[in-house]
PDB file of C-alpha atoms and ligand atoms in Angstrom:
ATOM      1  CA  UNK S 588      56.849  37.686 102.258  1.00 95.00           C
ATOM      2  CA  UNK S 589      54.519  36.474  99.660  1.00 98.00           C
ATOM      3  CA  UNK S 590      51.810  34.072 100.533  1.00 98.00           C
ATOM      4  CA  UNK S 591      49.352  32.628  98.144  1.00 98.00           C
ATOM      5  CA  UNK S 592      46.414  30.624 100.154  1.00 98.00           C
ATOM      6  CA  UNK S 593      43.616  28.723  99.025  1.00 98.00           C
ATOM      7  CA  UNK S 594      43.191  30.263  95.333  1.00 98.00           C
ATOM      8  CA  UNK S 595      40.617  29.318  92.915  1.00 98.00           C
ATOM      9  CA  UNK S 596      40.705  31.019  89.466  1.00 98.00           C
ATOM     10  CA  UNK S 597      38.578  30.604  86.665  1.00 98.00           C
ATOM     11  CA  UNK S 598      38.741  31.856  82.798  1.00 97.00           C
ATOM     12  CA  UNK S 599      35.268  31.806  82.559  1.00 95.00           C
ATOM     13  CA  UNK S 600      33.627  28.412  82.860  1.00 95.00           C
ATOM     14  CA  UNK S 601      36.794  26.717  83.304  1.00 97.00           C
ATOM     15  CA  UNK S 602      38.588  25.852  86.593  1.00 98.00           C
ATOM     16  CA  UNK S 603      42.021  26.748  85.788  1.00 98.00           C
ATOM     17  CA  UNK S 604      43.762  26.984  89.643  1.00 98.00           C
ATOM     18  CA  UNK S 605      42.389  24.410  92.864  1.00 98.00           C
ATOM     19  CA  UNK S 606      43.219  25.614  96.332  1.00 98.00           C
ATOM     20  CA  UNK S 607      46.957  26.923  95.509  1.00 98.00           C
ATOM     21  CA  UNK S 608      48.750  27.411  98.398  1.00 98.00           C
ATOM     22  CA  UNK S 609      52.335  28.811  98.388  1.00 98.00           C
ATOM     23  CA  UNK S 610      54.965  31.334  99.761  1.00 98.00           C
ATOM     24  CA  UNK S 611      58.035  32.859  98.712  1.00 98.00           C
ATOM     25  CA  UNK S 612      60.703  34.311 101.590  1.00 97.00           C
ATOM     26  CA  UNK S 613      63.166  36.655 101.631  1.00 96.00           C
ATOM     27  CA  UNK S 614      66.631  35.714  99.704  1.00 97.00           C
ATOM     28  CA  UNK S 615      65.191  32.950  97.950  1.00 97.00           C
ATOM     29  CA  UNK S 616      64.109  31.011  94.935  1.00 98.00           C
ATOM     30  CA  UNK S 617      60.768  29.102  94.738  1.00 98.00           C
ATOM     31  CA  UNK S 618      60.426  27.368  91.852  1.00 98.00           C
ATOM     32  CA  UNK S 619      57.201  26.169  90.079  1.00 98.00           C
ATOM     33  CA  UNK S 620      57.573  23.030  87.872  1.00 97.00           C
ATOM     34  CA  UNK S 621      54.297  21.525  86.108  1.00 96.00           C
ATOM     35  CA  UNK S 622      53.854  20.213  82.337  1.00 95.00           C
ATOM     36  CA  UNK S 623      52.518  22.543  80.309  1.00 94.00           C
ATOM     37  CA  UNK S 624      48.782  24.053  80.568  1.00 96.00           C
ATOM     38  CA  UNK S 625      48.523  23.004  84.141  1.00 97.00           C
ATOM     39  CA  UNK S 626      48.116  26.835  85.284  1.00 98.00           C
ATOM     40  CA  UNK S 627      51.541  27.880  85.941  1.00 98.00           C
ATOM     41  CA  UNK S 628      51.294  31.201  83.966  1.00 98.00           C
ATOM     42  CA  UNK S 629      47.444  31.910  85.338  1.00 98.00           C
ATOM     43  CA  UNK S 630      48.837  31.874  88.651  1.00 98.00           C
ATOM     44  CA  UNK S 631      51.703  34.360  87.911  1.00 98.00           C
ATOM     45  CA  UNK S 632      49.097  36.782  85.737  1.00 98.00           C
ATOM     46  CA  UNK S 633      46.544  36.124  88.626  1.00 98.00           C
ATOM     47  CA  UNK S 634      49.009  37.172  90.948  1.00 98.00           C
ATOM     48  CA  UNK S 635      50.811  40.357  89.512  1.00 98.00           C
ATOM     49  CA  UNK S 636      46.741  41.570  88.906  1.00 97.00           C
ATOM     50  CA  UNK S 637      45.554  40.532  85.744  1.00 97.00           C
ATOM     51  CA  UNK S 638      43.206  37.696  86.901  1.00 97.00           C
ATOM     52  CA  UNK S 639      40.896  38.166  89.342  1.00 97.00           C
ATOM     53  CA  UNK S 640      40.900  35.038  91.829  1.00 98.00           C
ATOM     54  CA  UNK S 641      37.448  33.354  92.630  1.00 98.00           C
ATOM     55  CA  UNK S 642      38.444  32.601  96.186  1.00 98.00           C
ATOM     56  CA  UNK S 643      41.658  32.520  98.179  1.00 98.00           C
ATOM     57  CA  UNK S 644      44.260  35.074  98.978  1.00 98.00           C
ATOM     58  CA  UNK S 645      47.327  36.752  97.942  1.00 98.00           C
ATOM     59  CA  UNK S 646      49.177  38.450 100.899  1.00 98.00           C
ATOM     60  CA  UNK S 647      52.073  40.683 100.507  1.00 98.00           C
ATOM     61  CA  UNK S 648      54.015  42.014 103.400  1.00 95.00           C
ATOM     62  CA  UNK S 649      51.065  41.348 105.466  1.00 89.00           C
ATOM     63  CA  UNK S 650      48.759  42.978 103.153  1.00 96.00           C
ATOM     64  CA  UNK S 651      45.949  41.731 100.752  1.00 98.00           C
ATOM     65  CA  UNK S 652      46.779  42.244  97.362  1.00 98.00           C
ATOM     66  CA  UNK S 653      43.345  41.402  96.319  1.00 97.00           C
ATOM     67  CA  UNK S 654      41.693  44.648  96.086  1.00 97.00           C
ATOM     68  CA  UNK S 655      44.743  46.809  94.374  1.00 97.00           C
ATOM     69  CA  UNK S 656      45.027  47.406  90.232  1.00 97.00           C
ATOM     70  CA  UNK S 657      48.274  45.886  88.554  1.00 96.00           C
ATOM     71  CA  UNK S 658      50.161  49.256  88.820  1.00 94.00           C
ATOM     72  CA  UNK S 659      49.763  49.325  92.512  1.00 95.00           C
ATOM     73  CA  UNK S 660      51.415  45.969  92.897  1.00 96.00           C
ATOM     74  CA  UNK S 661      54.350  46.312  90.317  1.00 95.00           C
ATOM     75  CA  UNK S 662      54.508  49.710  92.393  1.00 93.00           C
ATOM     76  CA  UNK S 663      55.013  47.750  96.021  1.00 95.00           C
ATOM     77  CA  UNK S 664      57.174  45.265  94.730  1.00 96.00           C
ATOM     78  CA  UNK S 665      55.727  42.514  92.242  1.00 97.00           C
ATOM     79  CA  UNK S 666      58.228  42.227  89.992  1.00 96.00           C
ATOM     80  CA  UNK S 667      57.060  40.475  86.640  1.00 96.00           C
ATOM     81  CA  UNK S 668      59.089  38.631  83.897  1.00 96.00           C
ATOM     82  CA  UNK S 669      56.172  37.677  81.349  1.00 95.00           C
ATOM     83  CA  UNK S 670      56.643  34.159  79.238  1.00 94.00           C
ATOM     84  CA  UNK S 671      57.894  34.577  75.725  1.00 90.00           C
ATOM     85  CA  UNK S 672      59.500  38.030  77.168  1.00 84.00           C
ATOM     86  CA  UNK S 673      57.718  40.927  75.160  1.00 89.00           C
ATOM     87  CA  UNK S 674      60.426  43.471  75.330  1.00 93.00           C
ATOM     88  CA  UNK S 675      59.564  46.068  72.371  1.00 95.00           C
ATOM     89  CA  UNK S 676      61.273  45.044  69.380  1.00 95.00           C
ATOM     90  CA  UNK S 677      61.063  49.031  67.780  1.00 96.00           C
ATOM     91  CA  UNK S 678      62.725  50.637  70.926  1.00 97.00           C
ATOM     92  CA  UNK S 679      66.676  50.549  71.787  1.00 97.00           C
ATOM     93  CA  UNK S 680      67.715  48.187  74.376  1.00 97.00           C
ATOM     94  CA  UNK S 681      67.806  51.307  76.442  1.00 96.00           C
ATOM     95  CA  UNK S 682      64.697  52.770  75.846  1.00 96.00           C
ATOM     96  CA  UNK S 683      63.150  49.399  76.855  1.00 96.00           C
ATOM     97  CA  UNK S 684      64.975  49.534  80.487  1.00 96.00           C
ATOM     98  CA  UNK S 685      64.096  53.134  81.624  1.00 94.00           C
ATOM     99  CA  UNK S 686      60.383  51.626  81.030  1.00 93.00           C
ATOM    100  CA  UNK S 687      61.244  49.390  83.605  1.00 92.00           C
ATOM    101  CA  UNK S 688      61.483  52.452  85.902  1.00 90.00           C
ATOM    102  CA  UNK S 689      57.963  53.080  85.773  1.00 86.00           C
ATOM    103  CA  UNK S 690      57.347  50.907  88.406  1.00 84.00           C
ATOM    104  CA  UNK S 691      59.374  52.717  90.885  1.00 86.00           C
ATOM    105  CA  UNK S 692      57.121  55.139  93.249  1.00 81.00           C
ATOM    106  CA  UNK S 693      59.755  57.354  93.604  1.00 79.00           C
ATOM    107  CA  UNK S 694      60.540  59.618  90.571  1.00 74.00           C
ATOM    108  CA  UNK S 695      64.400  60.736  92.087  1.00 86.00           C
ATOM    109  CA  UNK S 696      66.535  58.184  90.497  1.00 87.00           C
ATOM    110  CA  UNK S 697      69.777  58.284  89.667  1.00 90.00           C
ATOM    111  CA  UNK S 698      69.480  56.764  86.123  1.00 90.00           C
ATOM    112  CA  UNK S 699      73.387  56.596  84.980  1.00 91.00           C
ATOM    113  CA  UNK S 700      74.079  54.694  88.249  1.00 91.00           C
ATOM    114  CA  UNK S 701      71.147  52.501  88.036  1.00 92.00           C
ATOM    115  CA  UNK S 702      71.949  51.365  84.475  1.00 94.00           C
ATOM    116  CA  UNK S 703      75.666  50.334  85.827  1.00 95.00           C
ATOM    117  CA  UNK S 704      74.168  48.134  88.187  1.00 93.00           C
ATOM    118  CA  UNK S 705      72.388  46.682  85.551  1.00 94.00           C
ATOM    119  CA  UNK S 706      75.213  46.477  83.161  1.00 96.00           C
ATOM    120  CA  UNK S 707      77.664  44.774  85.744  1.00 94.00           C
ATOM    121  CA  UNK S 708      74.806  41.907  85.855  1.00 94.00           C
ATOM    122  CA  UNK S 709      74.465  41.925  82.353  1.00 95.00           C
ATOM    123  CA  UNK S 710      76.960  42.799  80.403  1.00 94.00           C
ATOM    124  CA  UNK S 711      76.092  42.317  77.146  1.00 94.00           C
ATOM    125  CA  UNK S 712      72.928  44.835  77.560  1.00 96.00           C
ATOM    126  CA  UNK S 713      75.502  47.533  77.492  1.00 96.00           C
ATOM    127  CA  UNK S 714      77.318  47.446  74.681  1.00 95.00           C
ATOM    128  CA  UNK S 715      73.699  46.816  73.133  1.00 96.00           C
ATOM    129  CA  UNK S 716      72.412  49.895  74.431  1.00 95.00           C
ATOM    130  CA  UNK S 717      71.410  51.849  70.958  1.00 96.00           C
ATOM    131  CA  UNK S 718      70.452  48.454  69.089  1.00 97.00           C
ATOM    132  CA  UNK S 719      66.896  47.758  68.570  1.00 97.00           C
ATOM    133  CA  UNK S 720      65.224  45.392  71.153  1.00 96.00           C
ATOM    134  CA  UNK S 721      64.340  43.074  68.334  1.00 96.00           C
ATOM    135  CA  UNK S 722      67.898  42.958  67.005  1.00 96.00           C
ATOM    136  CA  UNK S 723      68.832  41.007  69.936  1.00 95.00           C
ATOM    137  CA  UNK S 724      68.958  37.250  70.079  1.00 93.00           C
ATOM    138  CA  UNK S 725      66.233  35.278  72.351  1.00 93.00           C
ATOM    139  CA  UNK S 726      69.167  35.192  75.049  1.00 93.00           C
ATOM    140  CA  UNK S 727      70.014  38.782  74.950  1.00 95.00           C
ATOM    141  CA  UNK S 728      65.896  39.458  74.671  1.00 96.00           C
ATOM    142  CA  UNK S 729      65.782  37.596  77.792  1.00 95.00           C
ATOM    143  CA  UNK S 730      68.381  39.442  79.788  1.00 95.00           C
ATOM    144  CA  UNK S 731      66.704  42.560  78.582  1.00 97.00           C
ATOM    145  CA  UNK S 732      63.168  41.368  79.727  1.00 96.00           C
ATOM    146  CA  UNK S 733      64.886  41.041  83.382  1.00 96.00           C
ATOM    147  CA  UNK S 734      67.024  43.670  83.401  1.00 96.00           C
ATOM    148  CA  UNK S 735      63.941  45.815  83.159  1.00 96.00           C
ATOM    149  CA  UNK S 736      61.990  44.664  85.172  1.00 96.00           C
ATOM    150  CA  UNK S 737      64.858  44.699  87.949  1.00 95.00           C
ATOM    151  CA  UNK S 738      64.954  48.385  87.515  1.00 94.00           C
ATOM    152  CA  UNK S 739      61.423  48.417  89.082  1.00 93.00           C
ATOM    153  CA  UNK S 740      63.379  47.525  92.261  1.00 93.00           C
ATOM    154  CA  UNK S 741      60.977  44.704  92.711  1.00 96.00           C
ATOM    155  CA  UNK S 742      61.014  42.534  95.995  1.00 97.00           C
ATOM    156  CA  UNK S 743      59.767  39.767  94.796  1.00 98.00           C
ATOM    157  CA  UNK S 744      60.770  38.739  90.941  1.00 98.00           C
ATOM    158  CA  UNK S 745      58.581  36.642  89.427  1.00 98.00           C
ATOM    159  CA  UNK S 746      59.390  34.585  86.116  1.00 97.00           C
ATOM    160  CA  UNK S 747      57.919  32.664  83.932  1.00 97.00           C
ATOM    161  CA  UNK S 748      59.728  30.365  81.718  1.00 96.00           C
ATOM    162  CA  UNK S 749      63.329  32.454  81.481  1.00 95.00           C
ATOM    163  CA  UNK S 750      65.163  29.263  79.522  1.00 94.00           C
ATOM    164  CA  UNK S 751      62.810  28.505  77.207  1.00 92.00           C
ATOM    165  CA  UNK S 752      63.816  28.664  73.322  1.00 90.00           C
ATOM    166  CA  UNK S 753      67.780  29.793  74.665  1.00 92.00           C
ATOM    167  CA  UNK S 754      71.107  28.092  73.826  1.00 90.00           C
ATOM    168  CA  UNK S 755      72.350  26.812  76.972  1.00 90.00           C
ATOM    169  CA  UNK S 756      75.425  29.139  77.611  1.00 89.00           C
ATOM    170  CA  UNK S 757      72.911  31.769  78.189  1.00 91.00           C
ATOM    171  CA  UNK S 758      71.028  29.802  80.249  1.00 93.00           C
ATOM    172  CA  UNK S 759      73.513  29.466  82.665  1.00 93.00           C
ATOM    173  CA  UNK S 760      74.402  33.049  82.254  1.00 92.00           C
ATOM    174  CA  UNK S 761      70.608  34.033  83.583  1.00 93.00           C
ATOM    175  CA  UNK S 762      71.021  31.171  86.086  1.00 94.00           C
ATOM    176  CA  UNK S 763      74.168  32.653  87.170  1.00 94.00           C
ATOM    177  CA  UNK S 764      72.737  36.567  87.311  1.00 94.00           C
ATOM    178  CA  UNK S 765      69.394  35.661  89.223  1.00 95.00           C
ATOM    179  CA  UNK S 766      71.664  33.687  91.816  1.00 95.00           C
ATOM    180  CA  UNK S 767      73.601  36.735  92.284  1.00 94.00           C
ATOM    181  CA  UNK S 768      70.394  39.102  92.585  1.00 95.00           C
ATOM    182  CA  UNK S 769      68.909  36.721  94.958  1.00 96.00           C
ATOM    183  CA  UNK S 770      72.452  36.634  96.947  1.00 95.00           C
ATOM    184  CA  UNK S 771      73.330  40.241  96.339  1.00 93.00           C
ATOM    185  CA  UNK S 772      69.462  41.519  97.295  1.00 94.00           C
ATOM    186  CA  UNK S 773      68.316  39.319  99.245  1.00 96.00           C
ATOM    187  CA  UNK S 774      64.619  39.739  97.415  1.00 97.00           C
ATOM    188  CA  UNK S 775      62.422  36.862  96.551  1.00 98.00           C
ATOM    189  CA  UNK S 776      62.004  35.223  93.375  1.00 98.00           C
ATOM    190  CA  UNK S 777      59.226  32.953  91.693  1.00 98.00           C
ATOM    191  CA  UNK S 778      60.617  30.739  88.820  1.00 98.00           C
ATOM    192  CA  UNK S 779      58.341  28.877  86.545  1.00 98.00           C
ATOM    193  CA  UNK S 780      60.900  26.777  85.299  1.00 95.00           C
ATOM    194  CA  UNK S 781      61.639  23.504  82.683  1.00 91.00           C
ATOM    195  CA  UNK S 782      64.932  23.494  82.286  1.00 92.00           C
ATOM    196  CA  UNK S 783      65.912  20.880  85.176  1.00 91.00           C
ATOM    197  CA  UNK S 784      69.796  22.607  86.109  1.00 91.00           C
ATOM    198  CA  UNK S 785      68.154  25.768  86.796  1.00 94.00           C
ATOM    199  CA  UNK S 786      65.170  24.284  88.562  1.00 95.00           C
ATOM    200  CA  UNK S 787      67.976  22.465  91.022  1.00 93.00           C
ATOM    201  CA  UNK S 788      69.451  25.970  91.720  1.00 93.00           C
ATOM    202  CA  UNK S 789      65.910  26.746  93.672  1.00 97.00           C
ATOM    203  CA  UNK S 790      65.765  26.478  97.358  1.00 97.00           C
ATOM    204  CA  UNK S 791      62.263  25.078  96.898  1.00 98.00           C
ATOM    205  CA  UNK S 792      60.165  23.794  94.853  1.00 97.00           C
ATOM    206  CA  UNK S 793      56.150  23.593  93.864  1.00 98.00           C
ATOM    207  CA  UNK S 794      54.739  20.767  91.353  1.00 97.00           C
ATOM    208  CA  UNK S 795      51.666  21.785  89.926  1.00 97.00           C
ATOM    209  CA  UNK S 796      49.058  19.418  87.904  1.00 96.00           C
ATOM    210  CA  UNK S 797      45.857  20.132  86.704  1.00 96.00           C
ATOM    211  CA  UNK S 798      45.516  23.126  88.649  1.00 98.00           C
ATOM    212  CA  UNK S 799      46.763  22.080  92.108  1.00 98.00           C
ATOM    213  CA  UNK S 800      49.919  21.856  93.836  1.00 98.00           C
ATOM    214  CA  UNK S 801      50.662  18.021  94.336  1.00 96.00           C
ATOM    215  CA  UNK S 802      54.084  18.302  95.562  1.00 96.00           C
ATOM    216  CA  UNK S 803      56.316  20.409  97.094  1.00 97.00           C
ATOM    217  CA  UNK S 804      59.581  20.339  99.340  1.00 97.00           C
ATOM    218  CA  UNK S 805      63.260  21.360  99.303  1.00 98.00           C
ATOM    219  CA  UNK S 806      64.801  20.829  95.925  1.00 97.00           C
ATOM    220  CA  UNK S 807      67.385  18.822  97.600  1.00 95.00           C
ATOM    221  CA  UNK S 808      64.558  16.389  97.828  1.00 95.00           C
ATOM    222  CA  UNK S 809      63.815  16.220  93.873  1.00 93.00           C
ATOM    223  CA  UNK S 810      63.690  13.156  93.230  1.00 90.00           C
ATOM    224  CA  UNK S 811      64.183  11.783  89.426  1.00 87.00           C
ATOM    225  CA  UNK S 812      60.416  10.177  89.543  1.00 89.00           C
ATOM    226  CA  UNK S 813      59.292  13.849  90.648  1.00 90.00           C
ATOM    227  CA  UNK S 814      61.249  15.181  87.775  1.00 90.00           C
ATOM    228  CA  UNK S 815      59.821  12.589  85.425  1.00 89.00           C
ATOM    229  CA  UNK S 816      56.342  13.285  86.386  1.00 91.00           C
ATOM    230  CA  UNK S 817      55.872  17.168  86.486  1.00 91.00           C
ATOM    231  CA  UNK S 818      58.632  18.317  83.857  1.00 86.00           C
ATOM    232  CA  UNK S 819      58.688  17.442  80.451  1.00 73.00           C
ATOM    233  CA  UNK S 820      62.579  16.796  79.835  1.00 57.00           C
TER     234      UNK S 820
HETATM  235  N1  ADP F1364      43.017  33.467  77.982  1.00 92.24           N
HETATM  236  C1  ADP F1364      42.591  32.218  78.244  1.00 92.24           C
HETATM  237  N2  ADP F1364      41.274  31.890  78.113  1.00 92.24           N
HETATM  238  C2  ADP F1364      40.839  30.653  78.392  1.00 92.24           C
HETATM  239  N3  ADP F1364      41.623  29.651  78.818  1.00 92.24           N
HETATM  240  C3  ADP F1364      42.936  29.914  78.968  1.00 92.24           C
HETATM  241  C4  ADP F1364      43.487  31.205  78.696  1.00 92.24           C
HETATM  242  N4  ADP F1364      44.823  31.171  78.933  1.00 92.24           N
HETATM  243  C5  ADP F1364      45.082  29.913  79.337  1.00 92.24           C
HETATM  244  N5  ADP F1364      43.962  29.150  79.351  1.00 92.24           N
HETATM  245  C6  ADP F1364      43.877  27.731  79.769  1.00 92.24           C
HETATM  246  O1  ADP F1364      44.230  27.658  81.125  1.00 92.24           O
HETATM  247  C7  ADP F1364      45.004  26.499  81.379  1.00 92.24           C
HETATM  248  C8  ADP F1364      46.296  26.886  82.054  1.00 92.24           C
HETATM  249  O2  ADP F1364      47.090  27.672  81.165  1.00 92.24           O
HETATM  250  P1  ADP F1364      48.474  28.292  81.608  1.00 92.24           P
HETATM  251  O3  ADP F1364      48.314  28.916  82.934  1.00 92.24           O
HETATM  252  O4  ADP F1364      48.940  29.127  80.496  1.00 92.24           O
HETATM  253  O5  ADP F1364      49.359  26.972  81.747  1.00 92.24           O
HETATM  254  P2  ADP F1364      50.950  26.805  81.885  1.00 92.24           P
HETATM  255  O6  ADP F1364      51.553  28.155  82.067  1.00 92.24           O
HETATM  256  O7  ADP F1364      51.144  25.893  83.054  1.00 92.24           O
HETATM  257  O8  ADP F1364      51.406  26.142  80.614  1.00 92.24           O
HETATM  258  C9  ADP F1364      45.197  25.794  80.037  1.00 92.24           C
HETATM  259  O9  ADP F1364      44.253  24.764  79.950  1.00 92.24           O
HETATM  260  C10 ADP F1364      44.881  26.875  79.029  1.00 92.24           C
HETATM  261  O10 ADP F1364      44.340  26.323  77.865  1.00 92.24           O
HETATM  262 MG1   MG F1365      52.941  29.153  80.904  1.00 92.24          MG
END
């Protein structure tokens, strides 16, 4: 469904990504493990649009993505979960997931049942629903972050670093709710990813250094010396 091939990408002088090649189906996880500053977030910003690539492709459904604006690509169904979140700490918890409708093409939503979806996943989002966005905990920030960007509709979700800074119940919480999404939707997702029990709950995986993919597989075929070299647990 998505299909990354032979992409270079630069921030200015500096070679950031070397010939990345990868793919995401349908109905499942891809996770992308790498120590930090390898290029894990450039990829994600280069592929939701805010990097152009050098060389190389990104294919969607068959279709370059190369030549369309952001917008267009949250709008066909590049979902995007930033790193560190940035949900807006001054707006309610709701006001912060009707922005996440934005993305949607179509304007005729059906808002009440959309938020119950959202709520069954999350719970906690809905008794939080008049609190300020930067009243909630890093946890609760992160269920809000992809809460809204679920209400895009997205096909493919991609995330960057969903555990980091959060108290482990709520990791398992998010681990637990983008299972179910994935199960439930069947769409794709992209996980940039440190924390190694959520890593394992990938179907496959990519290890990135120094701007390249160097290893990749099933994560059934993780092996600890993998783990050891690409993650920094
Ligand atoms: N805006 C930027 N301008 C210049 N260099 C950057 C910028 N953002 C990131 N980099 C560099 O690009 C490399 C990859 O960064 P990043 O993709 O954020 O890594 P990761 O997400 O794997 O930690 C790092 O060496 C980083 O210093
Ligand atoms: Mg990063």
């Amino acid at each position: 469904m998505l299909t990354i091939s032979g992409l270079d990408v630069f921030y200015g002088q500096s070679h950031i990504l070397r010939q990345v090649d990868l793919h995401v189906n349908q109905g499942e996880i891809v996770c992308l493990i790498g120590r930090n500053g390898v290029g894990k977030t450039t990829l994600l910003k280069t592929i939701i649009g805010l990097l152009a690539p050098k060389t190389g492709d990104i294919r969607f459904e068959d279709r370059s993505l190369l030549s369309l604006p952001a917008y267009q690509r949250a709008q066909m169904g590049i979902g995007y979960v930033p790193q560190g979140r940035e949900i807006l700490p001054r707006l309610t918890v709701r006001e912060n997931l009707l922005l996440g409708l934005e993305a949607r093409r179509t304007k005729k939503i059906d808002v009440g049942a959309t938020l119950a979806e959202i709520f069954e996943l999350f719970p906690v989002l809905e008794s939080m629903q008049n609190r300020m966005g930067g009243d909630l905990s890093g946890g609760q920030q992160q269920q809000l972050a992809i809460a809204r960007a679920l209400l895009g509709k997205p096909k493919v979700l991609m995330l960057d670093e969903p555990t980091e800074g959060i108290q482990p119940s709520i990791i398992l919480e998010i681990e637990a709710a983008v299972r179910k999404i994935v199960t439930d939707t069947k769409i794709g997702v992209l996980l940039v990813e440190q924390h190694l029990h959520f890593v394992k709950q990938a179907d496959y995986y990519y290890a990135m250094q120094k701007g390249s993919i160097v290893a990749s597989g099933p994560t059934t075929e993780l092996t600890n010396q993998i783990i050891q070299q690409y993650l920094s647990v």
